[in-house]
PDB file of C-alpha atoms in Angstrom:
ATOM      1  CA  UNK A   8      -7.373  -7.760 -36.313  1.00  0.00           C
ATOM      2  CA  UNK A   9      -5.639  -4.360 -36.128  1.00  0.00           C
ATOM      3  CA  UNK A  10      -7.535  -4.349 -32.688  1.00  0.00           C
ATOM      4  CA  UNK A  11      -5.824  -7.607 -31.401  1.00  0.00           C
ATOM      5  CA  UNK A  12      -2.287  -6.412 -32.912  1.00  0.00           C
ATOM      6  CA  UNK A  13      -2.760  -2.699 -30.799  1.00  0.00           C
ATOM      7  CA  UNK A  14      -3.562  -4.235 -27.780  1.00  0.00           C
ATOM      8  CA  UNK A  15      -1.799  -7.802 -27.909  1.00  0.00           C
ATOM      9  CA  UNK A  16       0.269  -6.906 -24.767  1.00  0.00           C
ATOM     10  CA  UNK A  17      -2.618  -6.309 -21.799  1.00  0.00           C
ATOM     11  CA  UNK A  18      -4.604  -9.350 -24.028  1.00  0.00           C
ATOM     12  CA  UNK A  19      -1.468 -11.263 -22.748  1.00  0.00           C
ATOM     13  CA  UNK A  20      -1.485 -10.011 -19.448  1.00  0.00           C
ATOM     14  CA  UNK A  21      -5.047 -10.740 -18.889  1.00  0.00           C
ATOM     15  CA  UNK A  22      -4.404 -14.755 -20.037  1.00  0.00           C
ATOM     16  CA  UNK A  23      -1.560 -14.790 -17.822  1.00  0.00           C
ATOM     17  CA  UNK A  24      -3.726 -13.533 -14.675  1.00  0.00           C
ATOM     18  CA  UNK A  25      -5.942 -15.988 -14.763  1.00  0.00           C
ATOM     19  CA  UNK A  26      -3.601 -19.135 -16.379  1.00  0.00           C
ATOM     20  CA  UNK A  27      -1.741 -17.780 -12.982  1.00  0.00           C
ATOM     21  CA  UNK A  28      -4.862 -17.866 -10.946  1.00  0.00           C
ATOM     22  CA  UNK A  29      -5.876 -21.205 -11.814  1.00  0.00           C
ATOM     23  CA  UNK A  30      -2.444 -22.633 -11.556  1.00  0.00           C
ATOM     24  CA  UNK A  31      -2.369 -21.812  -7.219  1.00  0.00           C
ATOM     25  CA  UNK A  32      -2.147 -24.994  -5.904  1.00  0.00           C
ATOM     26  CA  UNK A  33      -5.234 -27.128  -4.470  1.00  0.00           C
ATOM     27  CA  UNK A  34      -6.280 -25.849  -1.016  1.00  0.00           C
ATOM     28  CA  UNK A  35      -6.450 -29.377   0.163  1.00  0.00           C
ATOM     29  CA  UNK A  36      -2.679 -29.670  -0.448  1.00  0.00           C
ATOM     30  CA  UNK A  37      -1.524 -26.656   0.874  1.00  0.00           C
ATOM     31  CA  UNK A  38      -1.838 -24.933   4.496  1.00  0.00           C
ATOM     32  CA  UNK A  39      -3.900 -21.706   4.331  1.00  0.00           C
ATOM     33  CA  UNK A  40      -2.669 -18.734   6.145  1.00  0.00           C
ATOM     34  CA  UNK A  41      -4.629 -16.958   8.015  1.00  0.00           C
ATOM     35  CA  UNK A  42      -4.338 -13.313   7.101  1.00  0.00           C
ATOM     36  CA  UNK A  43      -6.061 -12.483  10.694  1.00  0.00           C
ATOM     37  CA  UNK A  44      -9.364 -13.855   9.683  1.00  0.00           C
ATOM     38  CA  UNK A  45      -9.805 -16.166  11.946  1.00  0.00           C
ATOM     39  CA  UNK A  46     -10.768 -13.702  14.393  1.00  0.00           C
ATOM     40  CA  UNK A  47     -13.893 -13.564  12.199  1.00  0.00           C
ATOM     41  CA  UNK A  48     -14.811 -17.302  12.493  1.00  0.00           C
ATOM     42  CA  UNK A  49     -14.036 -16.999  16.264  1.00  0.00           C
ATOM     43  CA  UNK A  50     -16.838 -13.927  16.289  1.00  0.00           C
ATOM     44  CA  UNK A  51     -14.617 -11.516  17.809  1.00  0.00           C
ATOM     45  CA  UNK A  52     -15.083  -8.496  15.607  1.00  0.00           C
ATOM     46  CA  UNK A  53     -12.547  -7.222  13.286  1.00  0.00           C
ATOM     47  CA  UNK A  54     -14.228  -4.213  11.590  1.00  0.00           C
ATOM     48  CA  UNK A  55     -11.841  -1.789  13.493  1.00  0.00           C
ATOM     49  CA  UNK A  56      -8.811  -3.630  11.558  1.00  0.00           C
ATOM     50  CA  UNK A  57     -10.247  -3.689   8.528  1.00  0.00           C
ATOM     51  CA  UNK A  58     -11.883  -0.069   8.614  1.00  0.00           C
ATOM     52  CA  UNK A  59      -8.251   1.347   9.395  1.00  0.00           C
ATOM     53  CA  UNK A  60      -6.380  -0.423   6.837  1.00  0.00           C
ATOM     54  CA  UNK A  61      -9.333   0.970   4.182  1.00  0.00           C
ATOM     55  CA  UNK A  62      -9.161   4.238   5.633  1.00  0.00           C
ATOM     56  CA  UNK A  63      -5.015   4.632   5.261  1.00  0.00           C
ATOM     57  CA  UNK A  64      -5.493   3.858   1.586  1.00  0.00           C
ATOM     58  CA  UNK A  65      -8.203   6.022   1.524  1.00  0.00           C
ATOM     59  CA  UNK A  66      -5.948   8.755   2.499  1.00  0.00           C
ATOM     60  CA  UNK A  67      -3.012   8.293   0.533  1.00  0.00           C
ATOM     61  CA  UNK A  68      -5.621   8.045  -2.677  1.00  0.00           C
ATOM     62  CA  UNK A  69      -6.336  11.333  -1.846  1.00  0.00           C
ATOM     63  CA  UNK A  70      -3.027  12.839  -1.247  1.00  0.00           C
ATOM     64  CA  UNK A  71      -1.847  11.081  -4.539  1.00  0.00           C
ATOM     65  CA  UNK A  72      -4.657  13.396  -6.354  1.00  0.00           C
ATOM     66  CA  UNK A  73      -3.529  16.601  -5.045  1.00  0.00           C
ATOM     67  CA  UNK A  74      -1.271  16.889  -7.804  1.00  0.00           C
ATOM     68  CA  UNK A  75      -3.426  15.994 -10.932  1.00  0.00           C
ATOM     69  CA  UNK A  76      -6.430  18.193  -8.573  1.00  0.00           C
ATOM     70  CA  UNK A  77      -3.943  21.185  -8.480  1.00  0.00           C
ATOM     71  CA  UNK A  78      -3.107  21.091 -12.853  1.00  0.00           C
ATOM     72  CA  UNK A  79      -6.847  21.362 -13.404  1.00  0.00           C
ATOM     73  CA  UNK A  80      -7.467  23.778 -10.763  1.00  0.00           C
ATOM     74  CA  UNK A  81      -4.746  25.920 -12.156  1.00  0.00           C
ATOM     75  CA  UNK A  82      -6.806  25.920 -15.256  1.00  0.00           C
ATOM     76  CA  UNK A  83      -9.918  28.280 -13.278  1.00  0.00           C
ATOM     77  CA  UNK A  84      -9.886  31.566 -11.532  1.00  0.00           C
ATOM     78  CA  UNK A  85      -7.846  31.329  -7.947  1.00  0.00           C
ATOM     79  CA  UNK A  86     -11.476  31.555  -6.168  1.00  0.00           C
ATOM     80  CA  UNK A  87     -12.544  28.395  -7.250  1.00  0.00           C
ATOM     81  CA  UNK A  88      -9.215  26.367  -7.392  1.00  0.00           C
ATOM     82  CA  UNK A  89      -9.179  25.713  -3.435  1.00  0.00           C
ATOM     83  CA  UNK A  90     -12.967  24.600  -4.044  1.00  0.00           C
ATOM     84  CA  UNK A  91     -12.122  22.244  -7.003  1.00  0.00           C
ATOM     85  CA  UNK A  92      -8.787  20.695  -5.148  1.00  0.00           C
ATOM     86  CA  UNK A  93     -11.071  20.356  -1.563  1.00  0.00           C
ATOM     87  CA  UNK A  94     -14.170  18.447  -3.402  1.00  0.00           C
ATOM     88  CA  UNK A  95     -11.259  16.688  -5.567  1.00  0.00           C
ATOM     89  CA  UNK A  96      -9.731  15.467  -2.380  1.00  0.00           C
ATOM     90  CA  UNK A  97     -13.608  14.405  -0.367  1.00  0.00           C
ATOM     91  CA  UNK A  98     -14.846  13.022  -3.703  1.00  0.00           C
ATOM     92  CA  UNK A  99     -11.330  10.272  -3.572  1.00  0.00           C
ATOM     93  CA  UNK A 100     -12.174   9.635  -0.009  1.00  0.00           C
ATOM     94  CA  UNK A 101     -15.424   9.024  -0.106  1.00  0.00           C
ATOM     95  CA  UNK A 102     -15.197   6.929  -3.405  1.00  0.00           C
ATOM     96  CA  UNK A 103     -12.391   4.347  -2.064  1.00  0.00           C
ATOM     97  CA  UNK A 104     -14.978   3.405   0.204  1.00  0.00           C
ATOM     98  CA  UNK A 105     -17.421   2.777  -2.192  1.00  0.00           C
ATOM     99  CA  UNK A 106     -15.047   1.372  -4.318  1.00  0.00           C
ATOM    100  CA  UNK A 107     -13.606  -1.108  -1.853  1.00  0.00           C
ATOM    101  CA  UNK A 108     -17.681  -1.930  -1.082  1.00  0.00           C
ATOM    102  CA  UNK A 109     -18.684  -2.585  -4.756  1.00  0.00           C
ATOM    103  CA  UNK A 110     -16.008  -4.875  -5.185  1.00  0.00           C
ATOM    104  CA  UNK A 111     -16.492  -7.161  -2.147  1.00  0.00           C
ATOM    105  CA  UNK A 112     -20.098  -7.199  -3.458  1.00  0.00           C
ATOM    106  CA  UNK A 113     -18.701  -8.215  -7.040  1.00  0.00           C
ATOM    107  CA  UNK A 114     -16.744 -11.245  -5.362  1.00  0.00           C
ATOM    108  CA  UNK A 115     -19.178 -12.089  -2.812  1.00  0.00           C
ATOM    109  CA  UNK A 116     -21.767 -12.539  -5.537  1.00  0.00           C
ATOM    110  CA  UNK A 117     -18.736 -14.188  -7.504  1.00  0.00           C
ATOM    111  CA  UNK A 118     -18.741 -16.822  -4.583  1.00  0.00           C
ATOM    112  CA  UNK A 119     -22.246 -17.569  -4.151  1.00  0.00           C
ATOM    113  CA  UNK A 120     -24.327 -17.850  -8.093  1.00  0.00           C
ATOM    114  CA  UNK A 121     -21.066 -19.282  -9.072  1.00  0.00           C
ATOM    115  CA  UNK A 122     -19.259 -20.852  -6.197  1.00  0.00           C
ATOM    116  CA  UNK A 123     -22.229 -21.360  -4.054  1.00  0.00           C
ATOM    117  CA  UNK A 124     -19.695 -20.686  -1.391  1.00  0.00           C
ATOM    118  CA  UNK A 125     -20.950 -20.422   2.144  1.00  0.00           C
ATOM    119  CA  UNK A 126     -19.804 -17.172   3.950  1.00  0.00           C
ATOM    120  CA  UNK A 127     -20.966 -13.357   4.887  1.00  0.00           C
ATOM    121  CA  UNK A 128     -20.545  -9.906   3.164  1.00  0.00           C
ATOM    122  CA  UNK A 129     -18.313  -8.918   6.394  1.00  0.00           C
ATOM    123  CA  UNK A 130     -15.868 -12.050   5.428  1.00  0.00           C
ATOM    124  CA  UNK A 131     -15.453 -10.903   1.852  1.00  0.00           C
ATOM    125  CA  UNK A 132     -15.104  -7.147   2.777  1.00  0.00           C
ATOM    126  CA  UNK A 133     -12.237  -8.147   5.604  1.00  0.00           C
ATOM    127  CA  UNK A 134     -10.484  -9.925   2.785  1.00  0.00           C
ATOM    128  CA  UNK A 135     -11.043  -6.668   0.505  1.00  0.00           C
ATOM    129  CA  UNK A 136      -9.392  -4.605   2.635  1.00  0.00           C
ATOM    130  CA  UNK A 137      -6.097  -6.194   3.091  1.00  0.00           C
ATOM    131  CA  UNK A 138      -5.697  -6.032  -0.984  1.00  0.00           C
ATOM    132  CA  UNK A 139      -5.812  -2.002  -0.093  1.00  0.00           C
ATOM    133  CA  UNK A 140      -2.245  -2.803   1.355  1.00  0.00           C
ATOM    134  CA  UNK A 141      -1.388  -3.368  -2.441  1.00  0.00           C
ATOM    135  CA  UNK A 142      -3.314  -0.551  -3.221  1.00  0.00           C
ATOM    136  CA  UNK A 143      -1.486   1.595  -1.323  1.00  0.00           C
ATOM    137  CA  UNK A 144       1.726   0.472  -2.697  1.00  0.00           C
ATOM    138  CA  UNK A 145       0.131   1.022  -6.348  1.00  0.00           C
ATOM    139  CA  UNK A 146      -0.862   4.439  -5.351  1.00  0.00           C
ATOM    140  CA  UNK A 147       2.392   5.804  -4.755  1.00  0.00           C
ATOM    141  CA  UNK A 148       4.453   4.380  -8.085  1.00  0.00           C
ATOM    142  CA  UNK A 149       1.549   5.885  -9.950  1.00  0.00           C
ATOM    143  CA  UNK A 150       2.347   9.213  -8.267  1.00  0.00           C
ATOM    144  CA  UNK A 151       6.315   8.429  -8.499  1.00  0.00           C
ATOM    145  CA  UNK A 152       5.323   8.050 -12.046  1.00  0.00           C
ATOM    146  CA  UNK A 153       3.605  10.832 -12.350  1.00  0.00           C
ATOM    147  CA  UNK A 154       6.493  13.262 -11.130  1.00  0.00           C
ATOM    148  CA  UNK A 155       9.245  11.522 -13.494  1.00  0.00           C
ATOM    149  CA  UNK A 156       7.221  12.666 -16.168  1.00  0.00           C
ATOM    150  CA  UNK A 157       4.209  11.882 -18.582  1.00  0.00           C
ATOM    151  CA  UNK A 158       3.900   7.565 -18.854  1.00  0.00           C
ATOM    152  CA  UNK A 159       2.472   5.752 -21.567  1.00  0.00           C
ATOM    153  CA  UNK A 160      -0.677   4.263 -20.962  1.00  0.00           C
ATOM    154  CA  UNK A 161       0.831   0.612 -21.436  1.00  0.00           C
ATOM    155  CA  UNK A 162       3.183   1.181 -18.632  1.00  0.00           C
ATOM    156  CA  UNK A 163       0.528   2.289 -16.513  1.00  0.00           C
ATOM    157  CA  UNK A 164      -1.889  -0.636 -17.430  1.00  0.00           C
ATOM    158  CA  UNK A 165       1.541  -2.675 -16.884  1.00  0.00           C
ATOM    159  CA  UNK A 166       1.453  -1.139 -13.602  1.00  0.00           C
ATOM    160  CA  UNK A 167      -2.149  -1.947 -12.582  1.00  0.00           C
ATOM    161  CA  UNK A 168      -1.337  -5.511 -14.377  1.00  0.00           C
ATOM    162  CA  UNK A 169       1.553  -6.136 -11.550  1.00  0.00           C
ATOM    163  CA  UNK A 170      -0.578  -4.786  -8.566  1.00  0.00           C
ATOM    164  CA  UNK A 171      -3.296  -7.340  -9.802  1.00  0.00           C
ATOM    165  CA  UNK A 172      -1.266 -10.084 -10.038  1.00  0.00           C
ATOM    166  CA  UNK A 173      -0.426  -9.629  -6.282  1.00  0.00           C
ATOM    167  CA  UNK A 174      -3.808  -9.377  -5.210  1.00  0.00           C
ATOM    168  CA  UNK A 175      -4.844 -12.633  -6.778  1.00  0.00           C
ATOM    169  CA  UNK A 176      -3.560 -14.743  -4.170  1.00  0.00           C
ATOM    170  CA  UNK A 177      -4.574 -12.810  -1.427  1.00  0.00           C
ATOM    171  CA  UNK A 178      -8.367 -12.980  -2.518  1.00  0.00           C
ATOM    172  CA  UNK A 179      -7.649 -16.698  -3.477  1.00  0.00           C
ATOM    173  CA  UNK A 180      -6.357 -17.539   0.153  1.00  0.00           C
ATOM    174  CA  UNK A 181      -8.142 -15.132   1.867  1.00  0.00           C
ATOM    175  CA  UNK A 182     -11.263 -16.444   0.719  1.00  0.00           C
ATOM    176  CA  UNK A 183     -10.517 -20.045   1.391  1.00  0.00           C
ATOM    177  CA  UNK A 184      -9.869 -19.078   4.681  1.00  0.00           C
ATOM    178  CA  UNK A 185     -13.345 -17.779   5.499  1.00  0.00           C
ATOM    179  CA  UNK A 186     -15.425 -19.242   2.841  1.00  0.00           C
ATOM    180  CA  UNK A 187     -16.107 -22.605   2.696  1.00  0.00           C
ATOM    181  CA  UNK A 188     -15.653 -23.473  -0.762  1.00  0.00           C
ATOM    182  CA  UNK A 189     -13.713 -26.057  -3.201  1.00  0.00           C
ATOM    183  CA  UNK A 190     -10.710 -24.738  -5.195  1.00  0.00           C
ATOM    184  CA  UNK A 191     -12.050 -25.178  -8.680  1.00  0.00           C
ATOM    185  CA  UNK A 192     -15.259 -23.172  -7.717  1.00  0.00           C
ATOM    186  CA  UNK A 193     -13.156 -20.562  -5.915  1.00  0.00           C
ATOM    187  CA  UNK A 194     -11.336 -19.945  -8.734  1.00  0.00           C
ATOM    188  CA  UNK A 195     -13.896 -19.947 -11.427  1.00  0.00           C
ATOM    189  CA  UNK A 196     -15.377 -17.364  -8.902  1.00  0.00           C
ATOM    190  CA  UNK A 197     -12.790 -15.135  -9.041  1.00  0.00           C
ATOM    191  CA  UNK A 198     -11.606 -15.329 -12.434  1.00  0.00           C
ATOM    192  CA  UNK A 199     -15.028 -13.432 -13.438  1.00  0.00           C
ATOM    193  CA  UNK A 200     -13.781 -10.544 -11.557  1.00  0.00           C
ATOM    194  CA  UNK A 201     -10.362 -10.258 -12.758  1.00  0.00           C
ATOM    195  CA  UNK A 202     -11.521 -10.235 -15.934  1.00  0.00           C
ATOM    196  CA  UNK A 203     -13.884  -7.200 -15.887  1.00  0.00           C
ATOM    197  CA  UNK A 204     -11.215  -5.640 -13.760  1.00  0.00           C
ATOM    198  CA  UNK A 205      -9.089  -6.424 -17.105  1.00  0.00           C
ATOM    199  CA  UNK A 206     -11.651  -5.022 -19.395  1.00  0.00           C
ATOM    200  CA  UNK A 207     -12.423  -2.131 -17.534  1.00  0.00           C
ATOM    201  CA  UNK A 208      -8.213  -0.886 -17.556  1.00  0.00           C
ATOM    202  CA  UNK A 209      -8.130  -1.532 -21.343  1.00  0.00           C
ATOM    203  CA  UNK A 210     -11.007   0.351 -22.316  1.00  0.00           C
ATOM    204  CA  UNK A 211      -9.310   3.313 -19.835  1.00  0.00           C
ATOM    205  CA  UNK A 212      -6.034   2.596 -21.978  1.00  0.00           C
ATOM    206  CA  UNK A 213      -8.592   3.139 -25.161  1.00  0.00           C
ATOM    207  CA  UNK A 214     -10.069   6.036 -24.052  1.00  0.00           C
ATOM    208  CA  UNK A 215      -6.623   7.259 -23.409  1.00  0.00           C
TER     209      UNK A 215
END
């Protein structure tokens, strides 16, 4: 109970993801856009798009460590601080990628045991990487937040609540528009991961 009563607030926030997610109206009733997808379907290749758009958030992940790099390297002799900050700053980079990778695996194993939605990894991981626009956007208020002084961890899982809530419709429509899947099943599929993305911030704000 005292559980529950600590952490009512992202408990609430994680209902009202997915009463939001399943509440997106019926793709038969709607008209899908097309996020620049289609070029997939076509088979012209958009891995160029999609490896840019990863790659610029990607970057700014790694510019918005610097700071938090720079307090722990001022905690070690000067010789090793430019070591700690440069292998801070490779370490981000090469684990957005991974990052954005694991997760299109999540859904795209989401869509098919669950879904059994017929599409390819490349489809999922094209739809991944336009939720790194969002990212991006996240990236910054964290650091904005950062400078104005120390947060609270609710306002920072309020944060990463906000920036999920805008990425649920563009994995809901993005994945309509290359999958070929109905609504119910789409969004059973992607509930699952939204709600270990949940689980995973509130044991951070726990550990915090």
């Amino acid at each position: 109970m005292m559980f529950i009563a600590e952490y009512s607030l992202p408990i609430a926030a994680a209902l009202l993801l997915i009463i939001f997610l399943f509440a997106l109206p019926d793709l038969s009733r709607c008209r899908l856009p097309q996020f620049g997808l289609e070029m997939q379907r076509d088979g012209r290749r958009a891995s160029l798009p999609i490896l840019l758009i990863t790659a610029v958030y990607a970057v700014v992940s790694a510019l918005v460590s610097i700071p938090l790099l720079g307090e722990a390297a001022a905690l070690v002799p000067a010789e090793l601080s430019g070591i700690i900050i440069g292998t801070g700053v490779i370490s981000t980079l090469i684990m957005t990628f991974i990052t954005w990778v694991f997760v299109s695996a999540l859904f795209f194993a989401c869509l098919k045991f669950i879904g059994y939605a017929v599409c390819s990894f490349k489809d999922i991981l094209s739809v991944c990487s336009y939720v790194s626009v969002i990212l991006i956007i996240s990236s910054v208020l964290t650091l904005l937040v950062w400078f104005i002084g120390a947060a609270p961890a609710v306002l920072l899982l309020a944060l990463q609540g906000v920036f999920l809530l805008w990425s649920i419709p563009v994995w809901y429509f993005g994945f309509a528009a290359v999958c070929d899947i109905p609504a119910k099943k789409l969004k059973m599929s992607i509930a699952v991961p939204v709600i270990l993305m949940v689980v995973v911030s509130l044991f951070s704000l726990i550990g915090a």
